[in-house]
């Protein structure tokens, strides 16, 4: 990542903790960084493009170290760390686009964890239902976690979710 891109992302992140998404203008980002408009547009098409550029195509490993069970603590720790940025977006239409992209990344991560190959995703075996359901559930819990006034420790939420998942998966997957 170039220094200019990093400065722009940092400025946007700071602004998002202070203002609603729809009240942030590209000019606000430029004023905060001192970067020229032409430099901004040489890297990004819009403030939305800048926002999503900071969201990598996530491939999360849900396995515990050693591969025995599910470990969601890193995921919820990340959600907790990003709460200042994500909470203001919860009421903004832009969140729907971001969540749709992130949902697909989570589906791919769950498919990997469950040992389902990508080439059977649309087959008659309906291998897409469980990974899609798990991704949706994880996103729903993450959104609920973000709005909690007194959020529990991310590790506690992860353990609770893992307990439910372990039970669900033991019944859903062939033994």
JSON list of C-alpha atoms in Angstrom, two decimals:
[
{"chain": "A", "resi": 1, "resn": "UNK", "atom": "CA", "xyz": [0.00, 0.00, 0.00]},
{"chain": "A", "resi": 2, "resn": "UNK", "atom": "CA", "xyz": [1.33, 3.39, -0.87]},
{"chain": "A", "resi": 3, "resn": "UNK", "atom": "CA", "xyz": [1.77, 6.10, 1.72]},
{"chain": "A", "resi": 4, "resn": "UNK", "atom": "CA", "xyz": [-0.84, 8.26, -0.03]},
{"chain": "A", "resi": 5, "resn": "UNK", "atom": "CA", "xyz": [-3.44, 5.48, 0.12]},
{"chain": "A", "resi": 6, "resn": "UNK", "atom": "CA", "xyz": [-2.66, 4.88, 3.77]},
{"chain": "A", "resi": 7, "resn": "UNK", "atom": "CA", "xyz": [-3.05, 8.58, 4.58]},
{"chain": "A", "resi": 8, "resn": "UNK", "atom": "CA", "xyz": [-6.38, 8.72, 2.76]},
{"chain": "A", "resi": 9, "resn": "UNK", "atom": "CA", "xyz": [-7.68, 5.61, 4.54]},
{"chain": "A", "resi": 10, "resn": "UNK", "atom": "CA", "xyz": [-6.56, 6.95, 7.92]},
{"chain": "A", "resi": 11, "resn": "UNK", "atom": "CA", "xyz": [-8.27, 10.29, 7.27]},
{"chain": "A", "resi": 12, "resn": "UNK", "atom": "CA", "xyz": [-11.49, 8.59, 6.21]},
{"chain": "A", "resi": 13, "resn": "UNK", "atom": "CA", "xyz": [-11.41, 6.36, 9.28]},
{"chain": "A", "resi": 14, "resn": "UNK", "atom": "CA", "xyz": [-10.96, 9.39, 11.57]},
{"chain": "A", "resi": 15, "resn": "UNK", "atom": "CA", "xyz": [-13.78, 11.26, 9.85]},
{"chain": "A", "resi": 16, "resn": "UNK", "atom": "CA", "xyz": [-16.08, 8.26, 10.17]},
{"chain": "A", "resi": 17, "resn": "UNK", "atom": "CA", "xyz": [-15.71, 8.36, 13.93]},
{"chain": "A", "resi": 18, "resn": "UNK", "atom": "CA", "xyz": [-16.80, 12.00, 13.92]},
{"chain": "A", "resi": 19, "resn": "UNK", "atom": "CA", "xyz": [-19.49, 12.23, 11.21]},
{"chain": "A", "resi": 20, "resn": "UNK", "atom": "CA", "xyz": [-22.12, 10.24, 9.43]},
{"chain": "A", "resi": 21, "resn": "UNK", "atom": "CA", "xyz": [-20.98, 8.62, 6.18]},
{"chain": "A", "resi": 22, "resn": "UNK", "atom": "CA", "xyz": [-23.32, 10.76, 4.09]},
{"chain": "A", "resi": 23, "resn": "UNK", "atom": "CA", "xyz": [-21.86, 13.95, 5.60]},
{"chain": "A", "resi": 24, "resn": "UNK", "atom": "CA", "xyz": [-18.26, 13.13, 4.63]},
{"chain": "A", "resi": 25, "resn": "UNK", "atom": "CA", "xyz": [-17.09, 14.67, 1.37]},
{"chain": "A", "resi": 26, "resn": "UNK", "atom": "CA", "xyz": [-13.96, 13.85, -0.60]},
{"chain": "A", "resi": 27, "resn": "UNK", "atom": "CA", "xyz": [-12.91, 17.44, 0.08]},
{"chain": "A", "resi": 28, "resn": "UNK", "atom": "CA", "xyz": [-13.03, 16.73, 3.84]},
{"chain": "A", "resi": 29, "resn": "UNK", "atom": "CA", "xyz": [-10.60, 13.86, 3.33]},
{"chain": "A", "resi": 30, "resn": "UNK", "atom": "CA", "xyz": [-8.33, 16.04, 1.19]},
{"chain": "A", "resi": 31, "resn": "UNK", "atom": "CA", "xyz": [-8.40, 18.86, 3.75]},
{"chain": "A", "resi": 32, "resn": "UNK", "atom": "CA", "xyz": [-7.36, 16.45, 6.47]},
{"chain": "A", "resi": 33, "resn": "UNK", "atom": "CA", "xyz": [-4.46, 14.98, 4.49]},
{"chain": "A", "resi": 34, "resn": "UNK", "atom": "CA", "xyz": [-3.27, 17.84, 2.32]},
{"chain": "A", "resi": 35, "resn": "UNK", "atom": "CA", "xyz": [-3.40, 15.48, -0.66]},
{"chain": "A", "resi": 36, "resn": "UNK", "atom": "CA", "xyz": [-4.54, 16.95, -3.96]},
{"chain": "A", "resi": 37, "resn": "UNK", "atom": "CA", "xyz": [-7.82, 16.07, -5.65]},
{"chain": "A", "resi": 38, "resn": "UNK", "atom": "CA", "xyz": [-5.97, 14.69, -8.66]},
{"chain": "A", "resi": 39, "resn": "UNK", "atom": "CA", "xyz": [-3.86, 12.44, -6.42]},
{"chain": "A", "resi": 40, "resn": "UNK", "atom": "CA", "xyz": [-7.03, 11.16, -4.72]},
{"chain": "A", "resi": 41, "resn": "UNK", "atom": "CA", "xyz": [-8.70, 10.36, -8.04]},
{"chain": "A", "resi": 42, "resn": "UNK", "atom": "CA", "xyz": [-5.56, 8.71, -9.40]},
{"chain": "A", "resi": 43, "resn": "UNK", "atom": "CA", "xyz": [-6.03, 6.09, -6.65]},
{"chain": "A", "resi": 44, "resn": "UNK", "atom": "CA", "xyz": [-9.79, 5.99, -6.04]},
{"chain": "A", "resi": 45, "resn": "UNK", "atom": "CA", "xyz": [-12.99, 6.71, -7.96]},
{"chain": "A", "resi": 46, "resn": "UNK", "atom": "CA", "xyz": [-14.97, 7.86, -4.92]},
{"chain": "A", "resi": 47, "resn": "UNK", "atom": "CA", "xyz": [-15.06, 7.89, -1.13]},
{"chain": "A", "resi": 48, "resn": "UNK", "atom": "CA", "xyz": [-16.88, 4.55, -1.33]},
{"chain": "A", "resi": 49, "resn": "UNK", "atom": "CA", "xyz": [-14.04, 3.14, -3.42]},
{"chain": "A", "resi": 50, "resn": "UNK", "atom": "CA", "xyz": [-11.62, 4.41, -0.76]},
{"chain": "A", "resi": 51, "resn": "UNK", "atom": "CA", "xyz": [-13.70, 2.78, 1.98]},
{"chain": "A", "resi": 52, "resn": "UNK", "atom": "CA", "xyz": [-13.93, -0.65, 0.38]},
{"chain": "A", "resi": 53, "resn": "UNK", "atom": "CA", "xyz": [-10.28, -0.61, -0.66]},
{"chain": "A", "resi": 54, "resn": "UNK", "atom": "CA", "xyz": [-9.45, -0.99, 3.01]},
{"chain": "A", "resi": 55, "resn": "UNK", "atom": "CA", "xyz": [-11.55, -4.14, 3.23]},
{"chain": "A", "resi": 56, "resn": "UNK", "atom": "CA", "xyz": [-9.48, -6.99, 1.90]},
{"chain": "A", "resi": 57, "resn": "UNK", "atom": "CA", "xyz": [-10.94, -10.01, 0.22]},
{"chain": "A", "resi": 58, "resn": "UNK", "atom": "CA", "xyz": [-11.05, -11.80, 3.52]},
{"chain": "A", "resi": 59, "resn": "UNK", "atom": "CA", "xyz": [-10.09, -15.42, 3.85]},
{"chain": "A", "resi": 60, "resn": "UNK", "atom": "CA", "xyz": [-10.53, -16.26, 7.50]},
{"chain": "A", "resi": 61, "resn": "UNK", "atom": "CA", "xyz": [-9.21, -19.47, 8.97]},
{"chain": "A", "resi": 62, "resn": "UNK", "atom": "CA", "xyz": [-11.81, -20.56, 11.51]},
{"chain": "A", "resi": 63, "resn": "UNK", "atom": "CA", "xyz": [-9.71, -23.49, 12.73]},
{"chain": "A", "resi": 64, "resn": "UNK", "atom": "CA", "xyz": [-8.15, -23.51, 16.15]},
{"chain": "A", "resi": 65, "resn": "UNK", "atom": "CA", "xyz": [-4.39, -23.80, 16.14]},
{"chain": "A", "resi": 66, "resn": "UNK", "atom": "CA", "xyz": [-3.76, -27.49, 15.59]},
{"chain": "A", "resi": 67, "resn": "UNK", "atom": "CA", "xyz": [-6.99, -27.77, 13.58]},
{"chain": "A", "resi": 68, "resn": "UNK", "atom": "CA", "xyz": [-9.18, -29.14, 16.36]},
{"chain": "A", "resi": 69, "resn": "UNK", "atom": "CA", "xyz": [-12.42, -27.13, 16.44]},
{"chain": "A", "resi": 70, "resn": "UNK", "atom": "CA", "xyz": [-13.59, -23.62, 15.65]},
{"chain": "A", "resi": 71, "resn": "UNK", "atom": "CA", "xyz": [-11.81, -20.43, 16.76]},
{"chain": "A", "resi": 72, "resn": "UNK", "atom": "CA", "xyz": [-13.82, -17.24, 16.25]},
{"chain": "A", "resi": 73, "resn": "UNK", "atom": "CA", "xyz": [-11.96, -15.11, 18.81]},
{"chain": "A", "resi": 74, "resn": "UNK", "atom": "CA", "xyz": [-9.74, -13.43, 16.16]},
{"chain": "A", "resi": 75, "resn": "UNK", "atom": "CA", "xyz": [-12.85, -12.52, 14.15]},
{"chain": "A", "resi": 76, "resn": "UNK", "atom": "CA", "xyz": [-14.66, -10.94, 17.11]},
{"chain": "A", "resi": 77, "resn": "UNK", "atom": "CA", "xyz": [-11.48, -9.21, 18.28]},
{"chain": "A", "resi": 78, "resn": "UNK", "atom": "CA", "xyz": [-11.25, -7.62, 14.83]},
{"chain": "A", "resi": 79, "resn": "UNK", "atom": "CA", "xyz": [-14.93, -6.58, 14.97]},
{"chain": "A", "resi": 80, "resn": "UNK", "atom": "CA", "xyz": [-14.29, -5.02, 18.38]},
{"chain": "A", "resi": 81, "resn": "UNK", "atom": "CA", "xyz": [-11.21, -3.15, 17.10]},
{"chain": "A", "resi": 82, "resn": "UNK", "atom": "CA", "xyz": [-13.15, -1.83, 14.09]},
{"chain": "A", "resi": 83, "resn": "UNK", "atom": "CA", "xyz": [-16.21, -0.79, 16.12]},
{"chain": "A", "resi": 84, "resn": "UNK", "atom": "CA", "xyz": [-15.43, 2.94, 15.93]},
{"chain": "A", "resi": 85, "resn": "UNK", "atom": "CA", "xyz": [-15.53, 2.72, 12.15]},
{"chain": "A", "resi": 86, "resn": "UNK", "atom": "CA", "xyz": [-18.30, 0.16, 11.73]},
{"chain": "A", "resi": 87, "resn": "UNK", "atom": "CA", "xyz": [-20.83, 1.47, 14.26]},
{"chain": "A", "resi": 88, "resn": "UNK", "atom": "CA", "xyz": [-21.44, 4.75, 12.37]},
{"chain": "A", "resi": 89, "resn": "UNK", "atom": "CA", "xyz": [-21.98, 2.76, 9.17]},
{"chain": "A", "resi": 90, "resn": "UNK", "atom": "CA", "xyz": [-24.72, 0.56, 10.65]},
{"chain": "A", "resi": 91, "resn": "UNK", "atom": "CA", "xyz": [-27.39, 3.10, 9.74]},
{"chain": "A", "resi": 92, "resn": "UNK", "atom": "CA", "xyz": [-25.95, 3.97, 6.33]},
{"chain": "A", "resi": 93, "resn": "UNK", "atom": "CA", "xyz": [-27.01, 2.41, 3.02]},
{"chain": "A", "resi": 94, "resn": "UNK", "atom": "CA", "xyz": [-23.35, 1.83, 2.12]},
{"chain": "A", "resi": 95, "resn": "UNK", "atom": "CA", "xyz": [-23.17, -0.88, 4.80]},
{"chain": "A", "resi": 96, "resn": "UNK", "atom": "CA", "xyz": [-25.42, -3.15, 2.74]},
{"chain": "A", "resi": 97, "resn": "UNK", "atom": "CA", "xyz": [-22.93, -3.22, -0.13]},
{"chain": "A", "resi": 98, "resn": "UNK", "atom": "CA", "xyz": [-20.00, -3.82, 2.19]},
{"chain": "A", "resi": 99, "resn": "UNK", "atom": "CA", "xyz": [-21.81, -6.58, 4.06]},
{"chain": "A", "resi": 100, "resn": "UNK", "atom": "CA", "xyz": [-22.82, -8.33, 0.83]},
{"chain": "A", "resi": 101, "resn": "UNK", "atom": "CA", "xyz": [-19.18, -8.48, -0.24]},
{"chain": "A", "resi": 102, "resn": "UNK", "atom": "CA", "xyz": [-18.03, -9.55, 3.22]},
{"chain": "A", "resi": 103, "resn": "UNK", "atom": "CA", "xyz": [-20.76, -12.20, 3.37]},
{"chain": "A", "resi": 104, "resn": "UNK", "atom": "CA", "xyz": [-19.38, -13.80, 0.20]},
{"chain": "A", "resi": 105, "resn": "UNK", "atom": "CA", "xyz": [-15.88, -13.80, 1.69]},
{"chain": "A", "resi": 106, "resn": "UNK", "atom": "CA", "xyz": [-17.22, -15.49, 4.81]},
{"chain": "A", "resi": 107, "resn": "UNK", "atom": "CA", "xyz": [-19.04, -18.08, 2.70]},
{"chain": "A", "resi": 108, "resn": "UNK", "atom": "CA", "xyz": [-15.73, -18.96, 1.02]},
{"chain": "A", "resi": 109, "resn": "UNK", "atom": "CA", "xyz": [-14.02, -19.18, 4.42]},
{"chain": "A", "resi": 110, "resn": "UNK", "atom": "CA", "xyz": [-16.74, -21.45, 5.79]},
{"chain": "A", "resi": 111, "resn": "UNK", "atom": "CA", "xyz": [-16.58, -23.65, 2.67]},
{"chain": "A", "resi": 112, "resn": "UNK", "atom": "CA", "xyz": [-12.85, -24.06, 3.26]},
{"chain": "A", "resi": 113, "resn": "UNK", "atom": "CA", "xyz": [-13.35, -24.83, 6.96]},
{"chain": "A", "resi": 114, "resn": "UNK", "atom": "CA", "xyz": [-16.07, -27.39, 6.17]},
{"chain": "A", "resi": 115, "resn": "UNK", "atom": "CA", "xyz": [-13.97, -29.01, 3.45]},
{"chain": "A", "resi": 116, "resn": "UNK", "atom": "CA", "xyz": [-16.46, -28.23, 0.69]},
{"chain": "A", "resi": 117, "resn": "UNK", "atom": "CA", "xyz": [-14.98, -27.70, -2.75]},
{"chain": "A", "resi": 118, "resn": "UNK", "atom": "CA", "xyz": [-15.88, -24.60, -4.73]},
{"chain": "A", "resi": 119, "resn": "UNK", "atom": "CA", "xyz": [-16.87, -26.63, -7.78]},
{"chain": "A", "resi": 120, "resn": "UNK", "atom": "CA", "xyz": [-19.81, -28.25, -5.95]},
{"chain": "A", "resi": 121, "resn": "UNK", "atom": "CA", "xyz": [-21.27, -24.97, -4.72]},
{"chain": "A", "resi": 122, "resn": "UNK", "atom": "CA", "xyz": [-24.09, -25.06, -7.25]},
{"chain": "A", "resi": 123, "resn": "UNK", "atom": "CA", "xyz": [-24.47, -28.80, -7.52]},
{"chain": "A", "resi": 124, "resn": "UNK", "atom": "CA", "xyz": [-27.55, -30.85, -6.72]},
{"chain": "A", "resi": 125, "resn": "UNK", "atom": "CA", "xyz": [-26.04, -31.71, -3.32]},
{"chain": "A", "resi": 126, "resn": "UNK", "atom": "CA", "xyz": [-26.92, -28.20, -2.03]},
{"chain": "A", "resi": 127, "resn": "UNK", "atom": "CA", "xyz": [-23.50, -27.74, -0.42]},
{"chain": "A", "resi": 128, "resn": "UNK", "atom": "CA", "xyz": [-24.01, -23.98, -0.39]},
{"chain": "A", "resi": 129, "resn": "UNK", "atom": "CA", "xyz": [-26.74, -23.85, 2.26]},
{"chain": "A", "resi": 130, "resn": "UNK", "atom": "CA", "xyz": [-24.67, -24.48, 5.39]},
{"chain": "A", "resi": 131, "resn": "UNK", "atom": "CA", "xyz": [-21.76, -22.10, 4.54]},
{"chain": "A", "resi": 132, "resn": "UNK", "atom": "CA", "xyz": [-24.26, -19.39, 3.54]},
{"chain": "A", "resi": 133, "resn": "UNK", "atom": "CA", "xyz": [-26.22, -19.88, 6.76]},
{"chain": "A", "resi": 134, "resn": "UNK", "atom": "CA", "xyz": [-23.07, -19.77, 8.90]},
{"chain": "A", "resi": 135, "resn": "UNK", "atom": "CA", "xyz": [-21.85, -16.61, 7.16]},
{"chain": "A", "resi": 136, "resn": "UNK", "atom": "CA", "xyz": [-25.22, -14.93, 7.68]},
{"chain": "A", "resi": 137, "resn": "UNK", "atom": "CA", "xyz": [-25.34, -15.95, 11.33]},
{"chain": "A", "resi": 138, "resn": "UNK", "atom": "CA", "xyz": [-21.81, -14.71, 11.97]},
{"chain": "A", "resi": 139, "resn": "UNK", "atom": "CA", "xyz": [-22.57, -11.34, 10.35]},
{"chain": "A", "resi": 140, "resn": "UNK", "atom": "CA", "xyz": [-25.82, -11.00, 12.30]},
{"chain": "A", "resi": 141, "resn": "UNK", "atom": "CA", "xyz": [-24.06, -11.67, 15.60]},
{"chain": "A", "resi": 142, "resn": "UNK", "atom": "CA", "xyz": [-21.22, -9.28, 14.67]},
{"chain": "A", "resi": 143, "resn": "UNK", "atom": "CA", "xyz": [-23.75, -6.50, 13.91]},
{"chain": "A", "resi": 144, "resn": "UNK", "atom": "CA", "xyz": [-25.58, -7.15, 17.18]},
{"chain": "A", "resi": 145, "resn": "UNK", "atom": "CA", "xyz": [-22.28, -7.14, 19.02]},
{"chain": "A", "resi": 146, "resn": "UNK", "atom": "CA", "xyz": [-21.40, -3.75, 17.56]},
{"chain": "A", "resi": 147, "resn": "UNK", "atom": "CA", "xyz": [-24.55, -2.09, 18.90]},
{"chain": "A", "resi": 148, "resn": "UNK", "atom": "CA", "xyz": [-24.28, -3.44, 22.44]},
{"chain": "A", "resi": 149, "resn": "UNK", "atom": "CA", "xyz": [-23.94, -0.56, 24.88]},
{"chain": "A", "resi": 150, "resn": "UNK", "atom": "CA", "xyz": [-21.73, -2.64, 27.17]},
{"chain": "A", "resi": 151, "resn": "UNK", "atom": "CA", "xyz": [-20.05, -5.14, 24.91]},
{"chain": "A", "resi": 152, "resn": "UNK", "atom": "CA", "xyz": [-18.72, -8.28, 26.52]},
{"chain": "A", "resi": 153, "resn": "UNK", "atom": "CA", "xyz": [-15.17, -9.33, 25.77]},
{"chain": "A", "resi": 154, "resn": "UNK", "atom": "CA", "xyz": [-14.81, -10.53, 22.17]},
{"chain": "A", "resi": 155, "resn": "UNK", "atom": "CA", "xyz": [-13.46, -13.85, 23.42]},
{"chain": "A", "resi": 156, "resn": "UNK", "atom": "CA", "xyz": [-16.66, -14.43, 25.46]},
{"chain": "A", "resi": 157, "resn": "UNK", "atom": "CA", "xyz": [-18.87, -13.80, 22.42]},
{"chain": "A", "resi": 158, "resn": "UNK", "atom": "CA", "xyz": [-16.65, -16.08, 20.33]},
{"chain": "A", "resi": 159, "resn": "UNK", "atom": "CA", "xyz": [-16.90, -18.90, 22.91]},
{"chain": "A", "resi": 160, "resn": "UNK", "atom": "CA", "xyz": [-20.70, -18.55, 23.04]},
{"chain": "A", "resi": 161, "resn": "UNK", "atom": "CA", "xyz": [-21.01, -18.62, 19.24]},
{"chain": "A", "resi": 162, "resn": "UNK", "atom": "CA", "xyz": [-18.51, -21.49, 18.97]},
{"chain": "A", "resi": 163, "resn": "UNK", "atom": "CA", "xyz": [-20.57, -23.53, 21.43]},
{"chain": "A", "resi": 164, "resn": "UNK", "atom": "CA", "xyz": [-23.70, -23.14, 19.33]},
{"chain": "A", "resi": 165, "resn": "UNK", "atom": "CA", "xyz": [-21.80, -23.85, 16.12]},
{"chain": "A", "resi": 166, "resn": "UNK", "atom": "CA", "xyz": [-20.16, -26.96, 17.50]},
{"chain": "A", "resi": 167, "resn": "UNK", "atom": "CA", "xyz": [-23.57, -28.32, 18.41]},
{"chain": "A", "resi": 168, "resn": "UNK", "atom": "CA", "xyz": [-25.06, -27.36, 15.05]},
{"chain": "A", "resi": 169, "resn": "UNK", "atom": "CA", "xyz": [-22.17, -28.74, 13.02]},
{"chain": "A", "resi": 170, "resn": "UNK", "atom": "CA", "xyz": [-22.05, -32.02, 14.91]},
{"chain": "A", "resi": 171, "resn": "UNK", "atom": "CA", "xyz": [-25.66, -32.58, 13.83]},
{"chain": "A", "resi": 172, "resn": "UNK", "atom": "CA", "xyz": [-25.30, -31.17, 10.31]},
{"chain": "A", "resi": 173, "resn": "UNK", "atom": "CA", "xyz": [-22.11, -32.83, 9.10]},
{"chain": "A", "resi": 174, "resn": "UNK", "atom": "CA", "xyz": [-21.69, -36.54, 8.38]},
{"chain": "A", "resi": 175, "resn": "UNK", "atom": "CA", "xyz": [-19.69, -38.33, 11.06]}
]
